Amino acid sequence: MPPQLCIAMAPGDGIGPEIMDATLEVFKAAGVLERVEFIPVSMGRGEFEKGNTRGIAPEAIRRVEECGLLFKGPMETPKGGGGKSINVTARKLWNAYANLRHFRTLPGVQTVYTKAGIPVNFYIVRENIEDTYGGIEQRLSADVIQNKRLVSAPASDEVHRFAFSTATRLGLGKVHCGHKANIMKMTDGLFLERFRAVAAGFPGIETGDVIIDALCMNLVMRPQQYDLVVLPNLQGDIVSDLAAGLVGGLGFAPSANIGKHISIFEAVHGTAPDIAGKGVANPTALVLSGLMMLRHIGLLRAAAVIENALLAALEAGVRTGDFGNAAEPALGTRDFARAVVERFGSAPMTVKPVPVPEQDGLAFERPARPAAQPLIRSIGEVASRVAGCDLYLDTTMPPAELAKALEALAAGMPLRLTVISNRGTQVWPTGSVFTELVDCHCARFEAAEGGVASGGGGAGVTQQQVLALAGAVASKFTVSAYELLRTFGGVRGYSLAQGQ
Ligand code: NAI
């Protein structure tokens, strides 16, 4: 019978091709290649070297979209400069909005926790599209660069719904939301607020929220208190690596990037340039990522057979050089894969084996390609009113002098200067002489009559009036960024400067 399903497969850079070969050898032995055709596609360093700044060949894009599934090895990201991370590009291009990672103690993989008898077994769901990963950055002055961190309600809803439905599917009792809403009250505040809204639809699951710094400490001190933690993008990225450290390192951390149409499966680790080409890399994380993919498409039996064999091999002390008992010989990548295949039909004894179903049934239907870019909305229409603007000015003028100049420029206009801040700290009309200034100030103008910040519910101003003010200020200063300040449903839609 010819394969019924295609999966685009990009081996990746560095150790990628070595661990991908080993993984596919394991899959082949389990009969996966009879059901699924892996179609090699070109992504990564080779594409960048050809001058393709996206790092993904056009044919690869077509294939991935046709298959709806991508199995990928790690890919090198050019540091600094213009080249964007291909991994981030792939997740965003195909809207793989939730990143699921599983961290658990594996037999044969000694860690401080296994030695202490503390079991580790939890999941992280990371928002995958937004946050600082938007990579929206602008230089505002010689010394200052900004990153625009966008967080949206619908994307937060999608990732929280995925977290709760995953917890339901896996029979997990608790879902926590990690955040920094005490500081980023609006962005992380929204992420947390949507978590609570989505949680209301899953009354059978215990929920909680935890500030990211406390989460890091708790994970190190008592990792067993968490089942699944859902996090914004950057925080999720950092906590994932911390979690990988709890279970023996990056070699054991698999991940799935789940989207409505296209899902991407890859290990958490990178290209490991220090050991690339030596045939010594640990393929476990990629094999485990492959198992998440096999389960995603319904090949539950093949996944169970491979997982039990892998666990049995690890339990028997089979290891690559990056882990295990150094007194035992380490195997190369290929031999490690063979040792797993040799154990097909075996099950681990020190941990619960995975139940092996009677048979496999492919259960993957790629949703139809959208006819146009879907618009996702959560909150819908809210009455908004213009309240003023923030103008970022490339200037070294001292705040009091700057205020005088700006007040002169705004004379006769329906907006008044209320605050000048520097990197978010108020420096005018009051401030501390200890606040160091950099060469970019933010001047906040608010509606002169009954502006929101002054506590009133006055008439507000129009956007045209705000832009006219910006134009007047631009006649004397470089306005390097502009933000419209609005109220939504009567609630201030902007943060106050520190000290305001
Ligand atoms: P890395 O994960 O490649 O390596 C960190 C350390 O872990 C190294 O000592 C490496 O030898 C070891 N290591 C990683 N995977 C291993 C494995 N399977 N077996 C044995 N040892 C392993 O992180 P690094 O060095 O920060 O990044 C290298 C490159 O990989 C960069 O270009 C980075 O952008 C890229 N990267 C790609 C990712 C992806 O494709 N999803 C994820 C993370 C990094």
PDB file of N, CA and C in Angstrom, residues 102-104 106 109-111 240-254 268-269 282 284-285 288 322-323:
ATOM      1  N   HIS A 102       7.258  18.858  26.469  1.00  0.00           N
ATOM      2  CA  HIS A 102       7.064  17.917  27.569  1.00  0.00           C
ATOM      3  C   HIS A 102       8.411  17.681  28.253  1.00  0.00           C
ATOM      4  N   PHE A 103       8.411  17.825  29.571  1.00  0.00           N
ATOM      5  CA  PHE A 103       9.648  17.623  30.328  1.00  0.00           C
ATOM      6  C   PHE A 103       9.389  16.540  31.363  1.00  0.00           C
ATOM      7  N   ARG A 104      10.121  15.459  31.270  1.00  0.00           N
ATOM      8  CA  ARG A 104       9.906  14.402  32.262  1.00  0.00           C
ATOM      9  C   ARG A 104      11.212  13.648  32.501  1.00  0.00           C
ATOM     10  N   LEU A 106      13.547  10.730  32.574  1.00  0.00           N
ATOM     11  CA  LEU A 106      13.615   9.500  31.774  1.00  0.00           C
ATOM     12  C   LEU A 106      14.511   8.509  32.493  1.00  0.00           C
ATOM     13  N   VAL A 109      18.607   8.525  32.785  1.00  0.00           N
ATOM     14  CA  VAL A 109      19.112   9.888  32.648  1.00  0.00           C
ATOM     15  C   VAL A 109      19.171  10.486  34.047  1.00  0.00           C
ATOM     16  N   GLN A 110      20.358  10.450  34.621  1.00  0.00           N
ATOM     17  CA  GLN A 110      20.493  10.896  36.013  1.00  0.00           C
ATOM     18  C   GLN A 110      20.529  12.397  36.127  1.00  0.00           C
ATOM     19  N   THR A 111      19.796  12.915  37.065  1.00  0.00           N
ATOM     20  CA  THR A 111      19.809  14.360  37.337  1.00  0.00           C
ATOM     21  C   THR A 111      19.795  14.509  38.857  1.00  0.00           C
ATOM     22  N   SER A 240      11.435  27.140  29.243  1.00  0.00           N
ATOM     23  CA  SER A 240      11.592  25.821  28.613  1.00  0.00           C
ATOM     24  C   SER A 240      13.013  25.298  28.769  1.00  0.00           C
ATOM     25  N   ASP A 241      13.977  26.193  28.586  1.00  0.00           N
ATOM     26  CA  ASP A 241      15.363  25.720  28.720  1.00  0.00           C
ATOM     27  C   ASP A 241      15.675  25.399  30.172  1.00  0.00           C
ATOM     28  N   LEU A 242      15.106  26.183  31.097  1.00  0.00           N
ATOM     29  CA  LEU A 242      15.273  25.864  32.513  1.00  0.00           C
ATOM     30  C   LEU A 242      14.699  24.465  32.775  1.00  0.00           C
ATOM     31  N   ALA A 243      13.515  24.230  32.209  1.00  0.00           N
ATOM     32  CA  ALA A 243      12.853  22.935  32.418  1.00  0.00           C
ATOM     33  C   ALA A 243      13.675  21.801  31.809  1.00  0.00           C
ATOM     34  N   ALA A 244      14.291  22.065  30.655  1.00  0.00           N
ATOM     35  CA  ALA A 244      15.126  21.035  30.021  1.00  0.00           C
ATOM     36  C   ALA A 244      16.262  20.645  30.966  1.00  0.00           C
ATOM     37  N   GLY A 245      16.778  21.666  31.675  1.00  0.00           N
ATOM     38  CA  GLY A 245      17.858  21.402  32.625  1.00  0.00           C
ATOM     39  C   GLY A 245      17.421  20.492  33.763  1.00  0.00           C
ATOM     40  N   LEU A 246      16.131  20.514  34.102  1.00  0.00           N
ATOM     41  CA  LEU A 246      15.641  19.678  35.211  1.00  0.00           C
ATOM     42  C   LEU A 246      15.605  18.197  34.838  1.00  0.00           C
ATOM     43  N   VAL A 247      15.519  17.928  33.536  1.00  0.00           N
ATOM     44  CA  VAL A 247      15.360  16.525  33.120  1.00  0.00           C
ATOM     45  C   VAL A 247      16.597  15.993  32.402  1.00  0.00           C
ATOM     46  N   GLY A 248      17.715  16.714  32.511  1.00  0.00           N
ATOM     47  CA  GLY A 248      18.947  16.150  31.979  1.00  0.00           C
ATOM     48  C   GLY A 248      19.518  16.891  30.794  1.00  0.00           C
ATOM     49  N   GLY A 249      18.902  17.990  30.401  1.00  0.00           N
ATOM     50  CA  GLY A 249      19.499  18.801  29.345  1.00  0.00           C
ATOM     51  C   GLY A 249      18.669  18.830  28.084  1.00  0.00           C
ATOM     52  N   LEU A 250      19.174  19.628  27.146  1.00  0.00           N
ATOM     53  CA  LEU A 250      18.407  19.878  25.919  1.00  0.00           C
ATOM     54  C   LEU A 250      18.240  18.623  25.065  1.00  0.00           C
ATOM     55  N   GLY A 251      19.112  17.659  25.259  1.00  0.00           N
ATOM     56  CA  GLY A 251      19.022  16.425  24.477  1.00  0.00           C
ATOM     57  C   GLY A 251      17.749  15.637  24.743  1.00  0.00           C
ATOM     58  N   PHE A 252      16.956  16.052  25.747  1.00  0.00           N
ATOM     59  CA  PHE A 252      15.760  15.268  26.123  1.00  0.00           C
ATOM     60  C   PHE A 252      14.467  16.061  26.018  1.00  0.00           C
ATOM     61  N   ALA A 253      14.522  17.213  25.342  1.00  0.00           N
ATOM     62  CA  ALA A 253      13.347  18.094  25.325  1.00  0.00           C
ATOM     63  C   ALA A 253      12.732  18.153  23.925  1.00  0.00           C
ATOM     64  N   PRO A 254      11.562  17.504  23.760  1.00  0.00           N
ATOM     65  CA  PRO A 254      10.885  17.550  22.455  1.00  0.00           C
ATOM     66  C   PRO A 254       9.897  18.697  22.389  1.00  0.00           C
ATOM     67  N   VAL A 268      13.907  20.860  21.036  1.00  0.00           N
ATOM     68  CA  VAL A 268      14.096  22.200  21.599  1.00  0.00           C
ATOM     69  C   VAL A 268      15.531  22.701  21.349  1.00  0.00           C
ATOM     70  N   HIS A 269      16.472  21.758  21.296  1.00  0.00           N
ATOM     71  CA  HIS A 269      17.881  22.192  21.196  1.00  0.00           C
ATOM     72  C   HIS A 269      18.216  22.753  19.818  1.00  0.00           C
ATOM     73  N   ASN A 282      22.988  13.351  20.491  1.00  0.00           N
ATOM     74  CA  ASN A 282      21.917  12.560  21.090  1.00  0.00           C
ATOM     75  C   ASN A 282      20.615  12.777  20.299  1.00  0.00           C
ATOM     76  N   THR A 284      17.659  11.670  21.013  1.00  0.00           N
ATOM     77  CA  THR A 284      16.447  11.414  21.818  1.00  0.00           C
ATOM     78  C   THR A 284      15.391  12.513  21.664  1.00  0.00           C
ATOM     79  N   ALA A 285      15.812  13.792  21.725  1.00  0.00           N
ATOM     80  CA  ALA A 285      14.816  14.873  21.671  1.00  0.00           C
ATOM     81  C   ALA A 285      14.093  14.868  20.330  1.00  0.00           C
ATOM     82  N   LEU A 288      11.699  11.945  20.329  1.00  0.00           N
ATOM     83  CA  LEU A 288      10.517  12.267  21.155  1.00  0.00           C
ATOM     84  C   LEU A 288       9.601  13.280  20.448  1.00  0.00           C
ATOM     85  N   ASP A 322      26.636  12.766  25.931  1.00  0.00           N
ATOM     86  CA  ASP A 322      26.209  13.951  26.676  1.00  0.00           C
ATOM     87  C   ASP A 322      25.490  13.623  27.973  1.00  0.00           C
ATOM     88  N   PHE A 323      25.234  12.330  28.257  1.00  0.00           N
ATOM     89  CA  PHE A 323      24.523  12.019  29.504  1.00  0.00           C
ATOM     90  C   PHE A 323      24.865  10.602  29.953  1.00  0.00           C
TER      91      PHE A 323
END
